[in-house]
Structure formats: structure tokens, C-alpha cells
GROMACS .gro file of C-alpha atoms in nm:
model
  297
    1UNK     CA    1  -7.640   3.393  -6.711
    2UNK     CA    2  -7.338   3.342  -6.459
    3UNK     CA    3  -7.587   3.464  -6.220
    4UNK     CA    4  -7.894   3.249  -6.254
    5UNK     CA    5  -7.769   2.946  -6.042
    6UNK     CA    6  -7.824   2.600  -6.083
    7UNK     CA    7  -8.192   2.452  -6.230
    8UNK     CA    8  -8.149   2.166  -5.969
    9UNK     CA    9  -8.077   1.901  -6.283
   10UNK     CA   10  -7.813   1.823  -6.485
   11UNK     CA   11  -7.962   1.748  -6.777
   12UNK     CA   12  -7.795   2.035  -6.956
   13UNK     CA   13  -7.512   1.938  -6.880
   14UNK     CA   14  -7.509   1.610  -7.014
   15UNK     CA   15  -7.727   1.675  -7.283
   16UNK     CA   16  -7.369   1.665  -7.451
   17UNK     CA   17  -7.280   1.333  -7.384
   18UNK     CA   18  -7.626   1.168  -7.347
   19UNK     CA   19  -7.506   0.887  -7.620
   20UNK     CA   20  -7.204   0.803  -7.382
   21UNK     CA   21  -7.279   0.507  -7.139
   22UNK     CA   22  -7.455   0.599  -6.829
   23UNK     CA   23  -7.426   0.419  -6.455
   24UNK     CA   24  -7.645   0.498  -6.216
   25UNK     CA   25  -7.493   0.480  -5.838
   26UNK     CA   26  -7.791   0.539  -5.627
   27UNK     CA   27  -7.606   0.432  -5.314
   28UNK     CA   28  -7.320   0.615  -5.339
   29UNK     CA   29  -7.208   0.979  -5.325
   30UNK     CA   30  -7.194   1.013  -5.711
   31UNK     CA   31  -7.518   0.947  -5.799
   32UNK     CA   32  -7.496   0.914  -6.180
   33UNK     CA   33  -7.145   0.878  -6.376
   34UNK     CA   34  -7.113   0.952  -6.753
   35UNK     CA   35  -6.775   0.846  -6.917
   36UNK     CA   36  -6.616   0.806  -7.263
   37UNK     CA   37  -6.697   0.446  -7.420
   38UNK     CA   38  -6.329   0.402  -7.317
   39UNK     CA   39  -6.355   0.559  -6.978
   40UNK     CA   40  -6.124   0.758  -7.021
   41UNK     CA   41  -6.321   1.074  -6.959
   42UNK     CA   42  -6.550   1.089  -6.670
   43UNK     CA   43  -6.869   1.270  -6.533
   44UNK     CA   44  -6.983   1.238  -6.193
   45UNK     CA   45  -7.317   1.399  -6.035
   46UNK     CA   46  -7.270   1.423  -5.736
   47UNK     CA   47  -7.667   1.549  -5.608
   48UNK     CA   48  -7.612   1.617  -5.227
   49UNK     CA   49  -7.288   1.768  -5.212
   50UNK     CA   50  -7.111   2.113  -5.250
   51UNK     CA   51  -6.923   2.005  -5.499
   52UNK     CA   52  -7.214   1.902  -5.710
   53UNK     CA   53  -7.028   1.838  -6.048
   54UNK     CA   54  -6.677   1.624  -6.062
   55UNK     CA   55  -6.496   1.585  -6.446
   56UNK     CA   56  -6.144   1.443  -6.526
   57UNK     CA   57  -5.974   1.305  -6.793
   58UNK     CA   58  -5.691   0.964  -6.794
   59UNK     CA   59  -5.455   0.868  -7.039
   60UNK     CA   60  -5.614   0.558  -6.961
   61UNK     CA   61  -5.922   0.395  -6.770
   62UNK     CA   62  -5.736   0.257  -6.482
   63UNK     CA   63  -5.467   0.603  -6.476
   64UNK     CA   64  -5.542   0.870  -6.215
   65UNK     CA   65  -5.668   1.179  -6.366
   66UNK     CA   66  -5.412   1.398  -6.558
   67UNK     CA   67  -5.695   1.703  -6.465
   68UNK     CA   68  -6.022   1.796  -6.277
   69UNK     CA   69  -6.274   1.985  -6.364
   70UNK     CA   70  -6.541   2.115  -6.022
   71UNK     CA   71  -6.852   2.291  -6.036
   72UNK     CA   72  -7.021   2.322  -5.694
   73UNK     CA   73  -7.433   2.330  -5.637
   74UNK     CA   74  -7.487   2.718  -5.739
   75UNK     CA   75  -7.311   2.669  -6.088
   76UNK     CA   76  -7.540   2.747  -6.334
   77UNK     CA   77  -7.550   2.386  -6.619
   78UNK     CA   78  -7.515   2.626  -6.868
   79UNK     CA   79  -7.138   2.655  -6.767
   80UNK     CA   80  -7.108   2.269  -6.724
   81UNK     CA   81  -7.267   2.241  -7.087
   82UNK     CA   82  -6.974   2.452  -7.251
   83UNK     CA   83  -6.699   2.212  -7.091
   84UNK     CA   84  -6.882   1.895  -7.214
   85UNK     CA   85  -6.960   1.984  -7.566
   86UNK     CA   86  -6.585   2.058  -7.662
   87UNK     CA   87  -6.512   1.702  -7.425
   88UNK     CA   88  -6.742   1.536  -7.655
   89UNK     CA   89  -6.593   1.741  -7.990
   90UNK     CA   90  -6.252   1.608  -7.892
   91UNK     CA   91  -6.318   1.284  -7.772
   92UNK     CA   92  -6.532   1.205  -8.122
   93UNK     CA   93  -6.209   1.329  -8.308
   94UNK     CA   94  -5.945   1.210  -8.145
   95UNK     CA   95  -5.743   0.882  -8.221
   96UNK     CA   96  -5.778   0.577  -7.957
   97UNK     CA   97  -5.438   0.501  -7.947
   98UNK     CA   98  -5.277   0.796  -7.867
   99UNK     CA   99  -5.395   1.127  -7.651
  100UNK     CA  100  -5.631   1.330  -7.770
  101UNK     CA  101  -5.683   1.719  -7.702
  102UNK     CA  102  -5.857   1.666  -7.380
  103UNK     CA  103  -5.523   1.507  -7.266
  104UNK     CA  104  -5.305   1.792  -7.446
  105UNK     CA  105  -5.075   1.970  -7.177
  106UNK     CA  106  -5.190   2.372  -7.162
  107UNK     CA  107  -5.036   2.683  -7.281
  108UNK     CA  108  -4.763   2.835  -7.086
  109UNK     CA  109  -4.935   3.147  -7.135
  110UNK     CA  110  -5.220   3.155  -6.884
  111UNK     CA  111  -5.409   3.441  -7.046
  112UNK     CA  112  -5.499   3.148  -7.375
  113UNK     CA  113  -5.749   2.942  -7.106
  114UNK     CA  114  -5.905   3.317  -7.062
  115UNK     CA  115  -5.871   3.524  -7.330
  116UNK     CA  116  -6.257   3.513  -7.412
  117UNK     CA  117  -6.299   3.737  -7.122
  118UNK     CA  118  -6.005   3.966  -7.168
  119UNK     CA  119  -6.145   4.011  -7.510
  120UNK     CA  120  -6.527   4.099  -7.339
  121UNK     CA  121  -6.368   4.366  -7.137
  122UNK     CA  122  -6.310   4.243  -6.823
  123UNK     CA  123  -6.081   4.388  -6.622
  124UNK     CA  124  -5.705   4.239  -6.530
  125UNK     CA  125  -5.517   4.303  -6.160
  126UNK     CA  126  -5.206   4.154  -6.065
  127UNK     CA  127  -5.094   4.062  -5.722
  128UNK     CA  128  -4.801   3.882  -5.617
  129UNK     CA  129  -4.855   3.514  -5.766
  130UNK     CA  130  -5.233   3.563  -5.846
  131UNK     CA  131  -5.447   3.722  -6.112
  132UNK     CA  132  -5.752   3.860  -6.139
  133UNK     CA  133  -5.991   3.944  -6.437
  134UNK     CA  134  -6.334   4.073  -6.316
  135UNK     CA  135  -6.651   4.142  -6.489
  136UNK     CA  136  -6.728   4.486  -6.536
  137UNK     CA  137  -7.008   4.426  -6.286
  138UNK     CA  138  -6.778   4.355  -6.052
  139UNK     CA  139  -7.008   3.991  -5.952
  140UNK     CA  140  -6.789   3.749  -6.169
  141UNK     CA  141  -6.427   3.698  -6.168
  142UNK     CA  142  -6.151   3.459  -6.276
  143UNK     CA  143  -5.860   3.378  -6.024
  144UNK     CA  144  -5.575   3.267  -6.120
  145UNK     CA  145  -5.291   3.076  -5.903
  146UNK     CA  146  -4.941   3.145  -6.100
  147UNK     CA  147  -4.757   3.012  -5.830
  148UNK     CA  148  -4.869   2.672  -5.887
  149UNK     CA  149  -4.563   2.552  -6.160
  150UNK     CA  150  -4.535   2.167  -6.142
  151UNK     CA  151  -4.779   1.878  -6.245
  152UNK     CA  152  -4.916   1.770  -5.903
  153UNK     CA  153  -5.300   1.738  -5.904
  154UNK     CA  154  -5.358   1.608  -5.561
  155UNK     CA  155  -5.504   1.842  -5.286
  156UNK     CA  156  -5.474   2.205  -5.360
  157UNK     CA  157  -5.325   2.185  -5.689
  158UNK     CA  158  -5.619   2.461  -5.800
  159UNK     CA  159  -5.473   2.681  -6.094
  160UNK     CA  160  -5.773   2.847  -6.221
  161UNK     CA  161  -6.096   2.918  -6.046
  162UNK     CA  162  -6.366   3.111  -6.200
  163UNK     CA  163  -6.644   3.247  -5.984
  164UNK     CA  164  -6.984   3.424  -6.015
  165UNK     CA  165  -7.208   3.603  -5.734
  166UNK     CA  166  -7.156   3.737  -5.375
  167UNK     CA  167  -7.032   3.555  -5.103
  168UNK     CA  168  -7.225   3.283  -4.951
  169UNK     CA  169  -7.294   2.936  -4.910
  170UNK     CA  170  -7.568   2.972  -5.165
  171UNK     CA  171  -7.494   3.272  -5.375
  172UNK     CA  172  -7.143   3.248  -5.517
  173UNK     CA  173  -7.091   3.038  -5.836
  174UNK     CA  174  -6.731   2.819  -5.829
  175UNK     CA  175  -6.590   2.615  -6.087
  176UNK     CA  176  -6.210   2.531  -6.021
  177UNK     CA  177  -5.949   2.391  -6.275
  178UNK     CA  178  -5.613   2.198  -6.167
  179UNK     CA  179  -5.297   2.272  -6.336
  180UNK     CA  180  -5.283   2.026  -6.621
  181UNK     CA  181  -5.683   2.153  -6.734
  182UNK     CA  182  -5.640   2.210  -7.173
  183UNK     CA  183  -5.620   2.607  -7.194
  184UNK     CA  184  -5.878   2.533  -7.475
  185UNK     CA  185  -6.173   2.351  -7.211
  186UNK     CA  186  -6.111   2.652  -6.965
  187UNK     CA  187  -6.168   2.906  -7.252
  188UNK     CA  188  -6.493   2.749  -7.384
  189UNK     CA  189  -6.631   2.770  -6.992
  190UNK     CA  190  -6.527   3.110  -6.961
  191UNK     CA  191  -6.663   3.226  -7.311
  192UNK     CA  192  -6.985   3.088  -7.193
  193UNK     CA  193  -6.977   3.334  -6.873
  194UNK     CA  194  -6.937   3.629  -7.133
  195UNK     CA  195  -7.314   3.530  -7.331
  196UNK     CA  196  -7.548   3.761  -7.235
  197UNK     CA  197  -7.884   3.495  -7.377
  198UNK     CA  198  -8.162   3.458  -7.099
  199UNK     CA  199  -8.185   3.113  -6.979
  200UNK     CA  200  -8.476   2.958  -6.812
  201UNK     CA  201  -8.524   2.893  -6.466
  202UNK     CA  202  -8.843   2.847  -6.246
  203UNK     CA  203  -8.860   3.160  -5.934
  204UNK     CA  204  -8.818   2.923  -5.619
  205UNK     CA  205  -8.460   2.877  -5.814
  206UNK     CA  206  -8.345   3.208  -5.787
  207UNK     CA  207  -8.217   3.250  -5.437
  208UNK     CA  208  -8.384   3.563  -5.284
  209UNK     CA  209  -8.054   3.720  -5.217
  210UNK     CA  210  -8.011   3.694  -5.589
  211UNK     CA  211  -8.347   3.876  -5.719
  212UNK     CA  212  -8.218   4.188  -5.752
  213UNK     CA  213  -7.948   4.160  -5.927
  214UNK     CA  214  -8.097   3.954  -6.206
  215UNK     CA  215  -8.340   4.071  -6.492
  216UNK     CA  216  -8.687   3.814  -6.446
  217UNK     CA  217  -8.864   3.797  -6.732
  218UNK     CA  218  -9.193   3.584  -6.725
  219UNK     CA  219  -9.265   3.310  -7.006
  220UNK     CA  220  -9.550   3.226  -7.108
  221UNK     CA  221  -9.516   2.879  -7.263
  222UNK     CA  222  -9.723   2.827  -7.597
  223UNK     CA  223 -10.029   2.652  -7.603
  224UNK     CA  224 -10.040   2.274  -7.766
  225UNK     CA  225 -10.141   2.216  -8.039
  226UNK     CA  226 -10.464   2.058  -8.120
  227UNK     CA  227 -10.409   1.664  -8.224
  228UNK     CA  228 -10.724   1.550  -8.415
  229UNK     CA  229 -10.894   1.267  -8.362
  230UNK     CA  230 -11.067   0.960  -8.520
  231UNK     CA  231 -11.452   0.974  -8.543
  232UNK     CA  232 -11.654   0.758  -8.306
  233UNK     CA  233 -11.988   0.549  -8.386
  234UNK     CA  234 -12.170   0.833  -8.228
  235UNK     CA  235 -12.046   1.075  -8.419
  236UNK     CA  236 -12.081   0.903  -8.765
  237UNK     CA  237 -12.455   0.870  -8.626
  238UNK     CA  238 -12.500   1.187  -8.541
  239UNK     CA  239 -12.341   1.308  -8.907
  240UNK     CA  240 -12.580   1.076  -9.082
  241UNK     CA  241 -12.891   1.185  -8.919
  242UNK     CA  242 -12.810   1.540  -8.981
  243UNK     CA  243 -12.736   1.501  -9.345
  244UNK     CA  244 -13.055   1.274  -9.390
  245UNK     CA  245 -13.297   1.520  -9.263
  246UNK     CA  246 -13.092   1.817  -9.510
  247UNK     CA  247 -13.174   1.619  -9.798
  248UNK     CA  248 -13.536   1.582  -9.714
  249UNK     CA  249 -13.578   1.908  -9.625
  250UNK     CA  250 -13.433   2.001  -9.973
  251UNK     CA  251 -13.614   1.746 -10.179
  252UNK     CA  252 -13.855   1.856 -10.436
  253UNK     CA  253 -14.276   1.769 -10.366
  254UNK     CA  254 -14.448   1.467 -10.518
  255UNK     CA  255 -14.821   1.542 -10.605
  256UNK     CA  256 -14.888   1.261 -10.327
  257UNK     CA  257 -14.707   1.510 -10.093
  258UNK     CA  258 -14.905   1.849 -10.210
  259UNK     CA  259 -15.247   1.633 -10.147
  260UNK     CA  260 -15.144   1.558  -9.805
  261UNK     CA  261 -15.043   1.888  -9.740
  262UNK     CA  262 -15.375   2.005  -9.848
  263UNK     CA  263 -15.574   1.802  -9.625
  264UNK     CA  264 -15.364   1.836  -9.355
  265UNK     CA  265 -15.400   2.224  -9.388
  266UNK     CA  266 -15.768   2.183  -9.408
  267UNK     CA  267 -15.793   1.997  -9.081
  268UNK     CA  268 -15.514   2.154  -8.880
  269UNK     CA  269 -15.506   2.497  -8.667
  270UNK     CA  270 -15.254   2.771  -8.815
  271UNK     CA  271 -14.984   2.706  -8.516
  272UNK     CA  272 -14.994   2.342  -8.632
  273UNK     CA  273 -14.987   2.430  -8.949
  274UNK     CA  274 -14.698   2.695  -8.976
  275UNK     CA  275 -14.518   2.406  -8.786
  276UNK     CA  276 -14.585   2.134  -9.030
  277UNK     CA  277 -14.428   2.401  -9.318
  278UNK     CA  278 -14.117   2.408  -9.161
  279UNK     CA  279 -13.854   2.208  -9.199
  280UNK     CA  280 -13.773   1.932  -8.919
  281UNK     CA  281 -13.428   2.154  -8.817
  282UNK     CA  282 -13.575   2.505  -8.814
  283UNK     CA  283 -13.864   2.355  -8.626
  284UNK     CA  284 -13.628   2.277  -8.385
  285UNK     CA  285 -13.490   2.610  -8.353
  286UNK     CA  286 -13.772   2.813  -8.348
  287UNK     CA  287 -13.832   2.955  -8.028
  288UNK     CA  288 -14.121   2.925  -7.854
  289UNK     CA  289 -14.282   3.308  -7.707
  290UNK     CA  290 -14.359   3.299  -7.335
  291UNK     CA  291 -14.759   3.466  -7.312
  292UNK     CA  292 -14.748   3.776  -7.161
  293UNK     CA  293 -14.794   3.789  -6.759
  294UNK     CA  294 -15.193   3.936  -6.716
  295UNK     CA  295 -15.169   4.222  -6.384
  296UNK     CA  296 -15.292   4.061  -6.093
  297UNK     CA  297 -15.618   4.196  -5.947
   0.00000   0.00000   0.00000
């Protein structure tokens, strides 16, 4: 999944929060903004830029963000989706008045915001004031900045940055963390990198340096199903003709009838008269035999 890249939307991703308010800034850089009821928590989609995705969390609507949460243009909404379901968990659970877990400070052990991908497997180096965990793939990874030790979250206050794909503008997956990010949000992004489910995406989103290192599977949507419909005048017609003419053709002979049959058979040839037998419907089916073609002289 880490690999599949973005669907172009971010419906997924908000599919979380869809009953939080929406604004809709058309004429700015972030395009559409999701927050909290008390603003608290924001969600900015931001469609033309690298940085496609911007979340953060305030102790308070007008407070500068205690963390931020980036996903850039290749991130696939899947990952977005895992951060905004536990916002929207702790948000609906947490009191007004006082700071709920999307405000709580993180573990001083950095291994609790990644544990779900220690426990997948993936492998753990250590260099001097960084970490890395990397899928056993080797194309995703977690870095880790343990140098970083105070509570600044202006420029280049990055502590965790998970990553997916090779190099390249369009290829490589980021989604970066500052310091003061809840351990508990950066493990429920990460455990979604470790899911293994197929998720949909249409081909001209795969980027071609991408193809062959992803399974493609094609789907085959299933068909509609039939709605039915009200009759219409015609048809009612048409239903009450047909049934008419089966209850003639099943309705017993008067003696009137037989005695017009009989002098109808008297006066007619025996073409006309296997025709006037028949009922009305299997007149109408009856086929009528072409004469056979006489050899030209």
C-alpha cells in the first residue's frame, strides 16, 4: 500500500472527519480546511503544492500549533486516513475544557510512536543522533531525528519522518512529524504502512517508474442492478390485448359458432381454411414457405 501513491483526492482522508465543518478557500493555497467544531484541530488540502496535506493541533483556536502533521503529493490517503480516524476518536472523547490526547506530550521512548513496525519486522540501524527502521523491502523506512530534545516547532523542528519509494520528485512517499506529535498518532500512521490489503487506484495513477514494483490487479466492477419500473399506458394495452385474444382462443364453441364454421368451410379453399382453425396468435406465428425457385431455361 505505502507504494501505490496518491488517488489525486482526499476524500479518504477526510472521510474521517466529513461531519466536522468544512471551508472551502478556492483562492488561496489551502484549498479546503477541515477543523474540530472548536478549531482546535485543523486539516488543510493544500491541491497544488508538494506538501499536499498540512494537520496540527492548538490548545486553543487562536494558539500556534503544539504539532504538525505533513504528507506531501505522492502520499498514499490511506496513510492520511489512519492519522484522522484516531484525531477524530480523541477529539469525540476528550473533555472541552481541558487537553485531550491529541494535545498529550509523547513518550520519551521514541520506539512507542513506532513500535508497529518494529513488531512487523522491520529492521533498526543506529547512527550518531538518527535512527533508522526499514522495511524488509528495503523501499519504506522511518527516520528518526534524536537530536532534536526541546519543544521548538518552528522550521526544522522534524523528529520523525516516515518515507515510502525511491528517490524522486514523484516517487518517494514523505510524511514528517515535529517533536511534540502524540507517540500514539505516529503509531496508528505507521501501523497503516505495515497492512498488506490492496487498495484501489486507476493505472494513469501509478507513476511508470513505480509499475514494477507494485502487484496490478484488474477490477472488474459489478454490474447494477436492475431497478424495475412502473408500467406505462402502452404496456397495460399491450397486456390487455394479449390476454383478451388468450381467452378467446380458449373459450368453448356456441352452436352459432360450429354453423359458421361449417359454412365457412364449405365456401373457403383449404389454405383459408387451415388459417381460419387457428387461433389469432399461432396464426401469427406461422411461417409462411417461400415456393420453390423453377430452373431457368
Amino acid at each position: 500500500m505505502y507504494l501505490a501513491g496518491s488517488n489525486g483526492t482526499g476524500d479518504i482522508g477526510f472521510a474521517p472527519v466529513a461531519h466536522w465543518p468544512h471551508h472551502y478557500l478556492d483562492d488561496g493555497p489551502c484549498q479546503l480546511l477541515v477543523t474540530s467544531p472548536d478549531q482546535r484541530i485543523r486539516i488543510g488540502w493544500f491541491g497544488d503544492d508538494f506538501e499536499l496535506w498540512k494537520i496540527t493541533a492548538a490548545q486553543e483556536a487562536v494558539a500556534p500549533p503544539r504539532w504538525t502533521a505533513t504528507f506531501n503529493h505522492v502520499s498514499p490517503p490511506e496513510l492520511v486516513a489512519a492519522l484522522t480516524t484516531v484525531l477524530a476518536q480523541d477529539y469525540a472523547t476528550s473533555d472541552p475544557y481541558e487537553n485531550g490526547r491529541f494535545l498529550a506530550n509523547p513518550s520519551v521512548y521514541w520506539s512507542d510512536a513506532v513500535q508497529p513496525l518494529l513488531d512487523a519486522g522491520w529492521q533498526l540501524k543506529r547512527t550518531y543522533g538518527f535512527i533508522d527502521i526499514t522495511a524488509p523491502d528495503g523501499l519504506a523506512g522511518v527516520e528518526i531525528d534524536t537530536h532534536r530534545e526541546g519543544p521548538g516547532e518552528g522550521p526544522g523542528s522534524q523528529f520523525i519522518t516516515l518515507w515510502a519509494g525511491p528517490r524522486g520528485w514523484g516517487t518517494r512517499t514523505e510524511a514528517v512529524f515535529t517533536y511534540r506529535t502524540p507517540s500514539h498518532l505516529i503509531a496508528a500512521t505507521a501501523a497503516a504502512m505495515t497492512k498488506s490489503a490492496p487498495v484501489v487506484r486507476e493505472r494513469h495513477m501509478i507513476h511508470r517508474e513505480m509499475e514494477h514494483l507494485v502487484t496490478l490487479t484488474p477490477f472488474v466492477p459489478l454490474a447494477a442492478p436492475r431497478t424495475s419500473r412502473s408500467p406505462t399506458p402502452l404496456d397495460v394495452r399491450r397486456t390487455a390485448v394479449t390476454e383478451a385474444v388468450r381467452r378467446a382462443a380458449r373459450a368453448p364453441r356456441t352452436a352459432a359458432d360450429l354453423r359458421v364454421m361449417a359454412a365457412q368451410s364449405r365456401t373457403t379453399t383449404p389454405a383459408q381454411k387451415r388459417s381460419a382453425v387457428l387461433p389469432p396468435t399461432a396464426a401469427a406465428q406461422t411461417p409462411v414457405a417461400s415456393s420453390p425457385r423453377r430452373p431457368g431455361r
